[in-house]
Amino acid sequence: MSEQVKYLLDESRIPKAWYNIQADLPKPAPAVLHPGTHKPVGPDDLAPLFPMELILQEVTLEREVPIPEPVREVYRQWRPAPLYRARRLEKALQTPARIYYKYEGVSPAGSHKPNTAVAQAFYNKQAGVKRLITETGAGQWGSSLAFAGALYGLEVQIFMVRVSYNQKPYRRALMETYGARCIASPSKETQSGRAILAKDPDHPGSLGIAISEAVEVAAQRDDTKYALGSVLNHVLLHQTVIGLEAIEQLEMANDYPDVIVGCTGGGSNFAGIAFPFIGAQLRGGKKVRVVAVEPAACPSLTRGTYAYDFGDTAHLTPLTKMHTLGSTFTPPGFHAGGLRYHGMAPLVSHLKELGLLEARAYEQTKVFAAGVQFARAEGILPAPEANHAVKGAIDEAIRCREEGVSRSILFNLCGHGHFDMQAYMDYFAGKLEDRQYEEQELAMALAGLPSVAEPA
Ligand SMILES: *Cc1c(COP(=O)(O)O)cnc(C)c1O
C-alpha cells in the first residue's frame, strides 16, 4: 500500500483541532462594529443570527479550537482529502517546479464548503435551532448546507442569486434532493428583495442582496438562525483542516511549499489552505509566498478599498474592515459565481495589509484555458472558481521554468466543475467574454462607503 493510501485510510490523521490564526497575528484584526452605533459588537448583538459557540469562535484567541468528535465522524467520509503531485501537468509545462494540489472536490457536495457547513449545522443543532437560512451564489454553499442540514434534521432555506438560479438548475435540484427549499433572489418574500424588484424587476441578483434577504428572515424568528459560507472568522477557522492535512502530507513527501496559491471569493478556501502555513511562519517557521487569485471582473483584493463596509446590500449586517468594492456593487455575470462577492474576509484583508500575502486578478478566458489544460493533464475537471488557482499555479510553474529554478508550489483545488459544464461549453463555443465591471458603478459604490470613526 502506498504511503498516501495508508494516510487516507488512517482516521486518526483527521485533525483534532482547527487552527486559529488570530492567536499568532503580530497585530490584532480591527474590531467588528454595530451597524447602528458604530461601536464594537458584543456576543449578544450577534445572538439573533448565530449560536453562541460560533460567536465565541469568531473572537477566540486560542490557537487550537477542538473539532467536536461527531463532526470528525462526518469528516471521516471524505477526510483526509487527497494531496496529489501534478506530475503530468509539470511535464506538459516543462517546468522544474514541483506542483502539488489538495483536492477538496471529494466531499459529497463537491467542494471545500462542507468542512464548515457540517460544523455550523452541528453547533446549531446543539443549540436547539430548527431552521437555517442562507444565501448561495453558484450553489456550492447552498448544496453544502442542505447536505449538512439533512444530516442533523434541520430545515434549510436558501436564497439563490437569480442568474445562477436560472443558469444552474442541477445545483438547485441537488439542494432540493437534500431536502432544502431554494428561492431565486431578489425575491418577493422579503422587504429587501421587494425593494430591489420595485426598482428593477429583472435584477440578476447578487450575493450582497441574497445575504440581506437571508439575514432579514433569520432575524425574525427565534428557532431560525443564519449561516454564512465564507468571510467570517469561524468559517475560515473550520477550513483550516485543509492546510493542516497538507502540512502532514507534504511532510510525507519530504517537501515544503515555497509558494501557496488559492482562489478568493470570500476567502475561506484560500485561508483554509494558507493560514496553517502562514501561522507556522509567524511562529518562526519557514517563510512562504502566498498568492490569492481573484477574477478581474470582481477584484476586491487588488482594486477594492480597505475600509469598514457592510456585508450585504440592504445594510443589515455588522460593519467589518475589509477590502471592498462597495456593498451596492453588482459584479457582471461571469462564470465563477462563487467569486462574485463585493468584499473579502476581514482576516484575509488584514493579512494583506500586514504584507503576508500577495493578490492577483485574472480574466475568465485565461482562467478557463488553464482549467482545460489542467483537466487534459490530470483528468480532474475543476470548478470555474478553482480555475483561478490553477491559473495562478501554472503561472508560478512557468516562472520557475523561465528562471531555471525548482520551487515547490501548492495550490487548493477547492472543487470539481461537474455542475458547471455549461460554462465549459460556452468556453469551447467561444462565447465566454472577459466582462469588465462598470468603472462608474465601482466609483459610485465606493463613494457610498459608510463613514466610520475607527475605534482606538
Ligand atoms: C464558494 C466557493 C469559492 C469561493 O469562496 P471562498 O470562501 O473564497 O473559498 C471558491 N471555490 C469553490 C469551489 C466554491 O464553492
Short mmCIF file of C-alpha atoms in Angstrom, two decimals, residues 45-448:
data_model
loop_
_atom_site.label_atom_id
_atom_site.label_comp_id
_atom_site.label_asym_id
_atom_site.label_seq_id
_atom_site.Cartn_x
_atom_site.Cartn_y
_atom_site.Cartn_z
CA ASP A 45 -25.51 41.62 19.30
CA LEU A 46 -24.86 38.56 17.14
CA ALA A 47 -27.02 36.13 19.14
CA PRO A 48 -30.16 36.55 16.95
CA LEU A 49 -28.14 35.30 13.95
CA PHE A 50 -25.69 32.67 15.22
CA PRO A 51 -25.47 30.09 18.03
CA MET A 52 -23.14 31.17 20.87
CA GLU A 53 -20.45 28.54 20.15
CA LEU A 54 -19.90 30.03 16.68
CA ILE A 55 -19.94 33.61 18.03
CA LEU A 56 -17.23 32.65 20.53
CA GLN A 57 -15.19 31.03 17.74
CA GLU A 58 -15.42 34.36 15.91
CA VAL A 59 -13.41 36.12 18.61
CA THR A 60 -11.36 33.45 20.39
CA LEU A 61 -7.61 33.90 20.63
CA GLU A 62 -6.96 30.20 21.39
CA ARG A 63 -4.59 28.77 18.81
CA GLU A 64 -6.33 25.39 18.69
CA VAL A 65 -10.10 25.02 18.69
CA PRO A 66 -11.09 21.37 19.26
CA ILE A 67 -13.17 19.75 16.50
CA PRO A 68 -16.17 18.02 18.14
CA GLU A 69 -15.95 14.25 17.77
CA PRO A 70 -19.34 14.00 15.94
CA VAL A 71 -18.04 16.49 13.35
CA ARG A 72 -14.85 14.46 12.89
CA GLU A 73 -17.06 11.42 12.36
CA VAL A 74 -18.77 13.16 9.45
CA TYR A 75 -15.43 14.45 8.10
CA ARG A 76 -14.28 10.82 8.03
CA GLN A 77 -16.42 10.24 4.90
CA TRP A 78 -14.05 12.34 2.76
CA ARG A 79 -11.20 13.43 5.03
CA PRO A 80 -8.27 13.40 4.99
CA ALA A 81 -8.68 14.72 1.43
CA PRO A 82 -6.02 13.60 -1.04
CA LEU A 83 -2.94 15.62 -1.90
CA TYR A 84 -1.67 14.96 -5.41
CA ARG A 85 1.57 15.73 -7.17
CA ALA A 86 0.64 17.10 -10.63
CA ARG A 87 3.35 15.17 -12.45
CA ARG A 88 1.68 15.15 -15.85
CA LEU A 89 0.94 18.87 -15.64
CA GLU A 90 4.58 19.50 -14.69
CA LYS A 91 5.63 17.55 -17.76
CA ALA A 92 3.19 19.43 -20.02
CA LEU A 93 4.57 22.73 -18.74
CA GLN A 94 8.18 21.50 -18.95
CA THR A 95 8.77 23.06 -15.59
CA PRO A 96 11.35 22.12 -12.98
CA ALA A 97 8.73 23.10 -10.35
CA ARG A 98 7.11 20.53 -8.07
CA ILE A 99 3.36 21.20 -8.23
CA TYR A 100 1.06 19.76 -5.54
CA TYR A 101 -2.68 20.18 -5.21
CA LYS A 102 -5.02 19.45 -2.36
CA TYR A 103 -8.29 18.14 -3.77
CA GLU A 104 -11.46 19.21 -1.92
CA GLY A 105 -13.81 18.02 -4.69
CA VAL A 106 -14.08 14.64 -2.93
CA SER A 107 -16.68 15.91 -0.44
CA PRO A 108 -20.34 14.95 -1.05
CA ALA A 109 -21.20 18.45 -2.32
CA GLY A 110 -18.04 18.58 -4.46
CA SER A 111 -16.16 21.43 -2.76
CA HIS A 112 -14.48 22.54 0.47
CA LYS A 113 -17.74 24.09 1.76
CA PRO A 114 -18.99 21.04 3.74
CA ASN A 115 -15.95 21.45 6.05
CA THR A 116 -17.75 24.40 7.64
CA ALA A 117 -21.38 23.50 6.74
CA VAL A 118 -21.21 20.34 8.85
CA ALA A 119 -19.63 22.18 11.79
CA GLN A 120 -22.18 25.01 11.60
CA ALA A 121 -25.15 22.63 11.38
CA PHE A 122 -23.74 20.68 14.36
CA TYR A 123 -23.46 23.74 16.63
CA ASN A 124 -26.91 25.00 15.57
CA LYS A 125 -28.49 21.62 16.28
CA GLN A 126 -26.77 21.56 19.67
CA ALA A 127 -28.25 25.00 20.46
CA GLY A 128 -31.78 23.78 19.67
CA VAL A 129 -32.16 25.59 16.37
CA LYS A 130 -34.80 24.19 13.98
CA ARG A 131 -34.19 26.09 10.77
CA LEU A 132 -31.17 27.51 8.93
CA ILE A 133 -31.41 30.30 6.37
CA THR A 134 -28.67 31.15 3.96
CA GLU A 135 -27.79 32.52 0.54
CA THR A 136 -25.87 30.92 -2.29
CA GLY A 137 -24.24 32.17 -5.48
CA ALA A 138 -23.22 29.33 -7.77
CA GLY A 139 -24.96 26.85 -5.46
CA GLN A 140 -21.90 25.27 -3.84
CA TRP A 141 -22.61 26.70 -0.41
CA GLY A 142 -26.35 26.06 -0.67
CA SER A 143 -25.84 22.41 -1.53
CA SER A 144 -23.26 22.01 1.26
CA LEU A 145 -25.58 23.46 3.90
CA ALA A 146 -28.51 21.46 2.51
CA PHE A 147 -26.40 18.29 2.90
CA ALA A 148 -25.38 19.24 6.45
CA GLY A 149 -28.98 20.11 7.33
CA ALA A 150 -30.12 16.68 6.15
CA LEU A 151 -27.54 15.02 8.45
CA TYR A 152 -28.82 16.85 11.53
CA GLY A 153 -32.54 17.04 10.73
CA LEU A 154 -32.52 20.83 10.26
CA GLU A 155 -34.85 22.62 7.86
CA VAL A 156 -32.79 24.63 5.33
CA GLN A 157 -33.99 27.59 3.23
CA ILE A 158 -31.70 29.09 0.60
CA PHE A 159 -31.84 32.38 -1.30
CA MET A 160 -30.03 31.70 -4.58
CA VAL A 161 -28.72 34.57 -6.73
CA ARG A 162 -31.13 34.76 -9.67
CA VAL A 163 -28.59 34.47 -12.53
CA SER A 164 -27.26 31.26 -11.00
CA TYR A 165 -30.78 30.00 -10.20
CA ASN A 166 -31.55 30.22 -13.92
CA GLN A 167 -28.11 29.04 -15.15
CA LYS A 168 -27.68 26.10 -12.77
CA PRO A 169 -30.87 24.06 -12.41
CA TYR A 170 -28.85 20.98 -11.40
CA ARG A 171 -27.33 22.64 -8.34
CA ARG A 172 -30.84 23.67 -7.36
CA ALA A 173 -32.05 20.09 -7.86
CA LEU A 174 -29.21 18.85 -5.63
CA MET A 175 -30.29 21.20 -2.82
CA GLU A 176 -33.86 20.02 -3.19
CA THR A 177 -32.72 16.39 -3.16
CA TYR A 178 -31.11 17.04 0.23
CA GLY A 179 -34.48 18.46 1.33
CA ALA A 180 -33.80 22.21 1.23
CA ARG A 181 -36.07 24.92 -0.17
CA CYS A 182 -34.46 27.14 -2.81
CA ILE A 183 -35.76 30.63 -3.72
CA ALA A 184 -34.48 32.91 -6.51
CA SER A 185 -33.10 36.20 -5.12
CA PRO A 186 -34.12 39.01 -5.22
CA SER A 187 -37.46 37.52 -4.13
CA LYS A 188 -40.84 38.85 -3.08
CA GLU A 189 -40.51 37.08 0.29
CA THR A 190 -38.54 39.84 2.00
CA GLN A 191 -38.60 43.60 2.30
CA SER A 192 -35.05 43.82 0.95
CA GLY A 193 -35.96 41.69 -2.07
CA ARG A 194 -39.16 43.61 -2.81
CA ALA A 195 -37.30 46.95 -2.63
CA ILE A 196 -34.81 45.78 -5.28
CA LEU A 197 -37.52 44.32 -7.55
CA ALA A 198 -39.54 47.55 -7.36
CA LYS A 199 -36.60 49.37 -8.97
CA ASP A 200 -35.60 46.60 -11.37
CA PRO A 201 -37.95 43.63 -11.88
CA ASP A 202 -35.26 41.81 -13.90
CA HIS A 203 -32.46 42.32 -11.41
CA PRO A 204 -29.91 39.45 -11.83
CA GLY A 205 -29.27 39.39 -8.10
CA SER A 206 -26.01 39.44 -6.19
CA LEU A 207 -24.60 37.75 -3.11
CA GLY A 208 -24.97 41.03 -1.22
CA ILE A 209 -28.73 41.09 -1.93
CA ALA A 210 -29.23 37.40 -1.13
CA ILE A 211 -27.42 37.89 2.21
CA SER A 212 -29.81 40.76 3.05
CA GLU A 213 -32.80 38.52 2.36
CA ALA A 214 -31.43 35.64 4.44
CA VAL A 215 -30.43 37.84 7.39
CA GLU A 216 -33.83 39.57 7.32
CA VAL A 217 -35.71 36.26 7.58
CA ALA A 218 -33.34 34.78 10.18
CA ALA A 219 -33.63 37.83 12.46
CA GLN A 220 -37.42 37.47 12.62
CA ARG A 221 -37.69 34.02 14.22
CA ASP A 222 -36.24 32.56 17.42
CA ASP A 223 -35.98 28.99 16.12
CA THR A 224 -34.17 30.14 12.98
CA LYS A 225 -30.54 31.11 12.54
CA TYR A 226 -28.43 32.36 9.70
CA ALA A 227 -25.41 30.54 8.23
CA LEU A 228 -22.68 32.06 6.08
CA GLY A 229 -20.40 30.01 3.83
CA SER A 230 -17.37 32.30 3.78
CA VAL A 231 -15.88 35.60 5.03
CA LEU A 232 -16.42 35.19 8.80
CA ASN A 233 -13.60 34.15 11.14
CA HIS A 234 -15.31 30.93 12.25
CA VAL A 235 -15.81 29.83 8.64
CA LEU A 236 -12.13 30.37 7.83
CA LEU A 237 -11.26 28.54 11.06
CA HIS A 238 -13.24 25.43 10.02
CA GLN A 239 -11.50 25.37 6.63
CA THR A 240 -8.02 25.10 8.18
CA VAL A 241 -8.38 21.28 8.15
CA ILE A 242 -7.26 21.65 4.50
CA GLY A 243 -3.88 23.22 5.29
CA LEU A 244 -3.30 21.18 8.46
CA GLU A 245 -3.64 17.97 6.45
CA ALA A 246 -1.49 19.36 3.63
CA ILE A 247 1.37 20.07 6.07
CA GLU A 248 1.41 16.41 7.15
CA GLN A 249 1.01 15.11 3.61
CA LEU A 250 3.87 17.23 2.29
CA GLU A 251 5.99 16.07 5.20
CA MET A 252 5.41 12.50 3.96
CA ALA A 253 6.66 13.68 0.56
CA ASN A 254 9.70 15.32 2.24
CA ASP A 255 8.68 18.67 0.85
CA TYR A 256 7.50 22.09 1.98
CA PRO A 257 5.87 24.71 -0.26
CA ASP A 258 7.77 27.79 -1.42
CA VAL A 259 4.56 29.18 -2.90
CA ILE A 260 0.90 28.60 -1.96
CA VAL A 261 -1.92 29.58 -4.33
CA GLY A 262 -5.65 29.78 -3.69
CA CYS A 263 -8.65 31.44 -5.32
CA THR A 264 -10.55 34.05 -3.34
CA GLY A 265 -14.27 34.81 -3.35
CA GLY A 266 -14.90 35.49 0.30
CA GLY A 267 -11.54 33.99 1.24
CA SER A 268 -12.41 30.73 3.01
CA ASN A 269 -10.77 28.02 0.88
CA PHE A 270 -7.72 30.25 0.47
CA ALA A 271 -7.48 30.76 4.23
CA GLY A 272 -8.08 27.05 4.73
CA ILE A 273 -5.00 26.03 2.80
CA ALA A 274 -2.77 29.03 3.58
CA PHE A 275 -3.36 30.01 7.24
CA PRO A 276 -1.71 26.96 8.85
CA PHE A 277 1.45 27.65 6.78
CA ILE A 278 1.36 31.41 7.46
CA GLY A 279 0.89 30.61 11.16
CA ALA A 280 3.96 28.36 11.14
CA GLN A 281 5.89 31.21 9.54
CA LEU A 282 4.64 33.70 12.16
CA ARG A 283 5.86 31.33 14.88
CA GLY A 284 9.36 31.34 13.38
CA GLY A 285 8.99 28.66 10.72
CA LYS A 286 9.92 28.77 7.06
CA LYS A 287 8.75 31.76 5.02
CA VAL A 288 6.20 31.04 2.28
CA ARG A 289 4.99 33.23 -0.56
CA VAL A 290 1.20 33.18 -0.55
CA VAL A 291 -0.80 34.23 -3.62
CA ALA A 292 -4.54 34.99 -3.62
CA VAL A 293 -6.13 34.86 -7.08
CA GLU A 294 -9.38 36.64 -7.87
CA PRO A 295 -11.45 37.43 -11.01
CA ALA A 296 -10.60 40.66 -12.83
CA ALA A 297 -14.36 41.33 -13.03
CA CYS A 298 -14.75 41.36 -9.23
CA PRO A 299 -11.34 42.42 -7.90
CA SER A 300 -11.87 43.20 -4.21
CA LEU A 301 -8.28 42.49 -3.06
CA THR A 302 -6.48 44.10 -5.99
CA ARG A 303 -8.81 47.06 -6.72
CA GLY A 304 -11.01 47.44 -3.64
CA THR A 305 -10.60 49.90 -0.79
CA TYR A 306 -9.56 48.69 2.69
CA ALA A 307 -12.38 50.20 4.75
CA TYR A 308 -15.30 49.47 7.03
CA ASP A 309 -18.26 48.23 4.98
CA PHE A 310 -21.44 46.22 5.21
CA GLY A 311 -21.51 42.57 4.21
CA ASP A 312 -24.82 42.98 2.40
CA THR A 313 -26.67 45.38 0.13
CA ALA A 314 -29.50 46.37 2.50
CA HIS A 315 -27.03 47.16 5.31
CA LEU A 316 -28.40 44.73 7.88
CA THR A 317 -25.05 43.13 8.79
CA PRO A 318 -22.37 44.46 11.17
CA LEU A 319 -19.55 46.56 9.71
CA THR A 320 -16.22 44.87 9.13
CA LYS A 321 -12.96 46.33 7.90
CA MET A 322 -12.11 44.60 4.66
CA HIS A 323 -11.10 45.06 1.04
CA THR A 324 -14.37 46.03 -0.59
CA LEU A 325 -15.79 47.19 -3.91
CA GLY A 326 -18.73 48.73 -2.04
CA SER A 327 -21.78 46.84 -0.81
CA THR A 328 -24.01 48.12 -3.63
CA PHE A 329 -21.61 46.97 -6.35
CA THR A 330 -23.11 44.33 -8.67
CA PRO A 331 -20.35 42.46 -10.50
CA PRO A 332 -21.03 41.42 -14.10
CA GLY A 333 -22.41 37.89 -14.55
CA PHE A 334 -19.23 35.92 -15.28
CA HIS A 335 -18.89 32.17 -14.85
CA ALA A 336 -17.33 31.78 -11.42
CA GLY A 337 -20.42 32.60 -9.37
CA GLY A 338 -18.65 31.70 -6.12
CA LEU A 339 -16.26 34.61 -6.63
CA ARG A 340 -18.88 37.33 -7.22
CA TYR A 341 -18.75 38.99 -3.80
CA HIS A 342 -18.06 42.68 -3.17
CA GLY A 343 -15.97 42.13 -0.05
CA MET A 344 -13.19 39.93 1.31
CA ALA A 345 -12.78 38.11 4.61
CA PRO A 346 -11.56 40.60 7.27
CA LEU A 347 -8.75 38.21 8.26
CA VAL A 348 -7.54 37.78 4.67
CA SER A 349 -7.76 41.57 4.20
CA HIS A 350 -5.81 42.17 7.40
CA LEU A 351 -3.04 39.75 6.33
CA LYS A 352 -2.79 41.55 3.01
CA GLU A 353 -2.31 44.85 4.86
CA LEU A 354 0.38 43.18 7.00
CA GLY A 355 2.22 42.16 3.83
CA LEU A 356 1.75 38.44 4.50
CA LEU A 357 0.11 37.69 1.14
CA GLU A 358 0.01 38.94 -2.47
CA ALA A 359 -3.06 39.27 -4.66
CA ARG A 360 -3.52 38.89 -8.39
CA ALA A 361 -6.54 39.15 -10.75
CA TYR A 362 -7.16 37.20 -13.98
CA GLU A 363 -9.75 37.42 -16.76
CA GLN A 364 -12.05 34.45 -17.18
CA THR A 365 -10.99 33.28 -20.68
CA LYS A 366 -7.40 32.86 -19.44
CA VAL A 367 -8.63 31.12 -16.32
CA PHE A 368 -10.68 28.61 -18.36
CA ALA A 369 -7.73 27.94 -20.69
CA ALA A 370 -5.73 26.98 -17.58
CA GLY A 371 -8.56 24.78 -16.29
CA VAL A 372 -8.79 22.93 -19.60
CA GLN A 373 -5.02 22.41 -19.68
CA PHE A 374 -5.20 21.04 -16.15
CA ALA A 375 -8.10 18.69 -16.97
CA ARG A 376 -6.27 17.33 -20.01
CA ALA A 377 -3.16 16.56 -17.93
CA GLU A 378 -4.63 15.48 -14.59
CA GLY A 379 -8.14 14.29 -15.53
CA ILE A 380 -9.93 16.25 -12.82
CA LEU A 381 -12.25 18.95 -14.11
CA PRO A 382 -12.01 21.97 -11.79
CA ALA A 383 -14.85 24.28 -10.77
CA PRO A 384 -14.64 27.66 -12.57
CA GLU A 385 -13.64 29.23 -9.24
CA ALA A 386 -10.84 26.70 -8.78
CA ASN A 387 -9.55 27.50 -12.29
CA HIS A 388 -8.30 30.79 -10.86
CA ALA A 389 -5.98 28.88 -8.52
CA VAL A 390 -4.96 26.55 -11.36
CA LYS A 391 -4.02 29.56 -13.49
CA GLY A 392 -2.07 31.08 -10.61
CA ALA A 393 -0.16 27.84 -10.02
CA ILE A 394 0.59 27.38 -13.74
CA ASP A 395 1.98 30.92 -13.96
CA GLU A 396 4.23 30.24 -10.95
CA ALA A 397 5.42 27.00 -12.60
CA ILE A 398 6.17 28.83 -15.84
CA ARG A 399 8.16 31.38 -13.87
CA CYS A 400 10.23 28.52 -12.42
CA ARG A 401 10.93 27.31 -15.95
CA GLU A 402 11.96 30.78 -17.11
CA GLU A 403 14.18 31.34 -14.09
CA GLY A 404 15.52 27.78 -14.22
CA VAL A 405 14.71 27.09 -10.55
CA SER A 406 12.77 24.26 -8.98
CA ARG A 407 10.29 25.52 -6.41
CA SER A 408 7.57 23.66 -4.59
CA ILE A 409 4.11 25.01 -5.46
CA LEU A 410 0.99 24.04 -3.52
CA PHE A 411 -2.49 25.04 -4.62
CA ASN A 412 -6.00 24.29 -3.46
CA LEU A 413 -8.25 22.56 -5.98
CA CYS A 414 -11.28 23.61 -3.98
CA GLY A 415 -13.99 21.90 -6.02
CA HIS A 416 -14.91 19.96 -9.14
CA GLY A 417 -16.85 21.52 -12.00
CA HIS A 418 -19.31 18.75 -12.84
CA PHE A 419 -22.26 21.09 -12.34
CA ASP A 420 -20.57 23.82 -14.36
CA MET A 421 -20.42 22.16 -17.77
CA GLN A 422 -22.44 24.95 -19.39
CA ALA A 423 -19.55 27.30 -18.57
CA TYR A 424 -17.09 24.91 -20.25
CA MET A 425 -19.42 24.54 -23.25
CA ASP A 426 -19.62 28.32 -23.55
CA TYR A 427 -15.84 28.49 -23.35
CA PHE A 428 -15.39 25.94 -26.16
CA ALA A 429 -18.04 27.73 -28.26
CA GLY A 430 -16.04 30.97 -27.89
CA LYS A 431 -18.91 32.57 -26.02
CA LEU A 432 -17.02 33.49 -22.87
CA GLU A 433 -16.27 37.19 -22.71
CA ASP A 434 -13.90 38.96 -20.40
CA ARG A 435 -16.59 41.07 -18.81
CA GLN A 436 -15.50 44.39 -17.41
CA TYR A 437 -17.23 45.89 -14.45
CA GLU A 438 -18.55 49.41 -14.85
CA GLU A 439 -15.86 51.81 -13.59
CA GLN A 440 -18.58 54.35 -12.90
CA GLU A 441 -20.60 51.89 -10.82
CA LEU A 442 -17.50 50.93 -8.87
CA ALA A 443 -16.74 54.60 -8.18
CA MET A 444 -20.33 55.15 -7.03
CA ALA A 445 -20.32 52.07 -4.81
CA LEU A 446 -17.02 53.14 -3.23
CA ALA A 447 -18.28 56.69 -2.74
CA GLY A 448 -21.16 55.17 -0.79
#
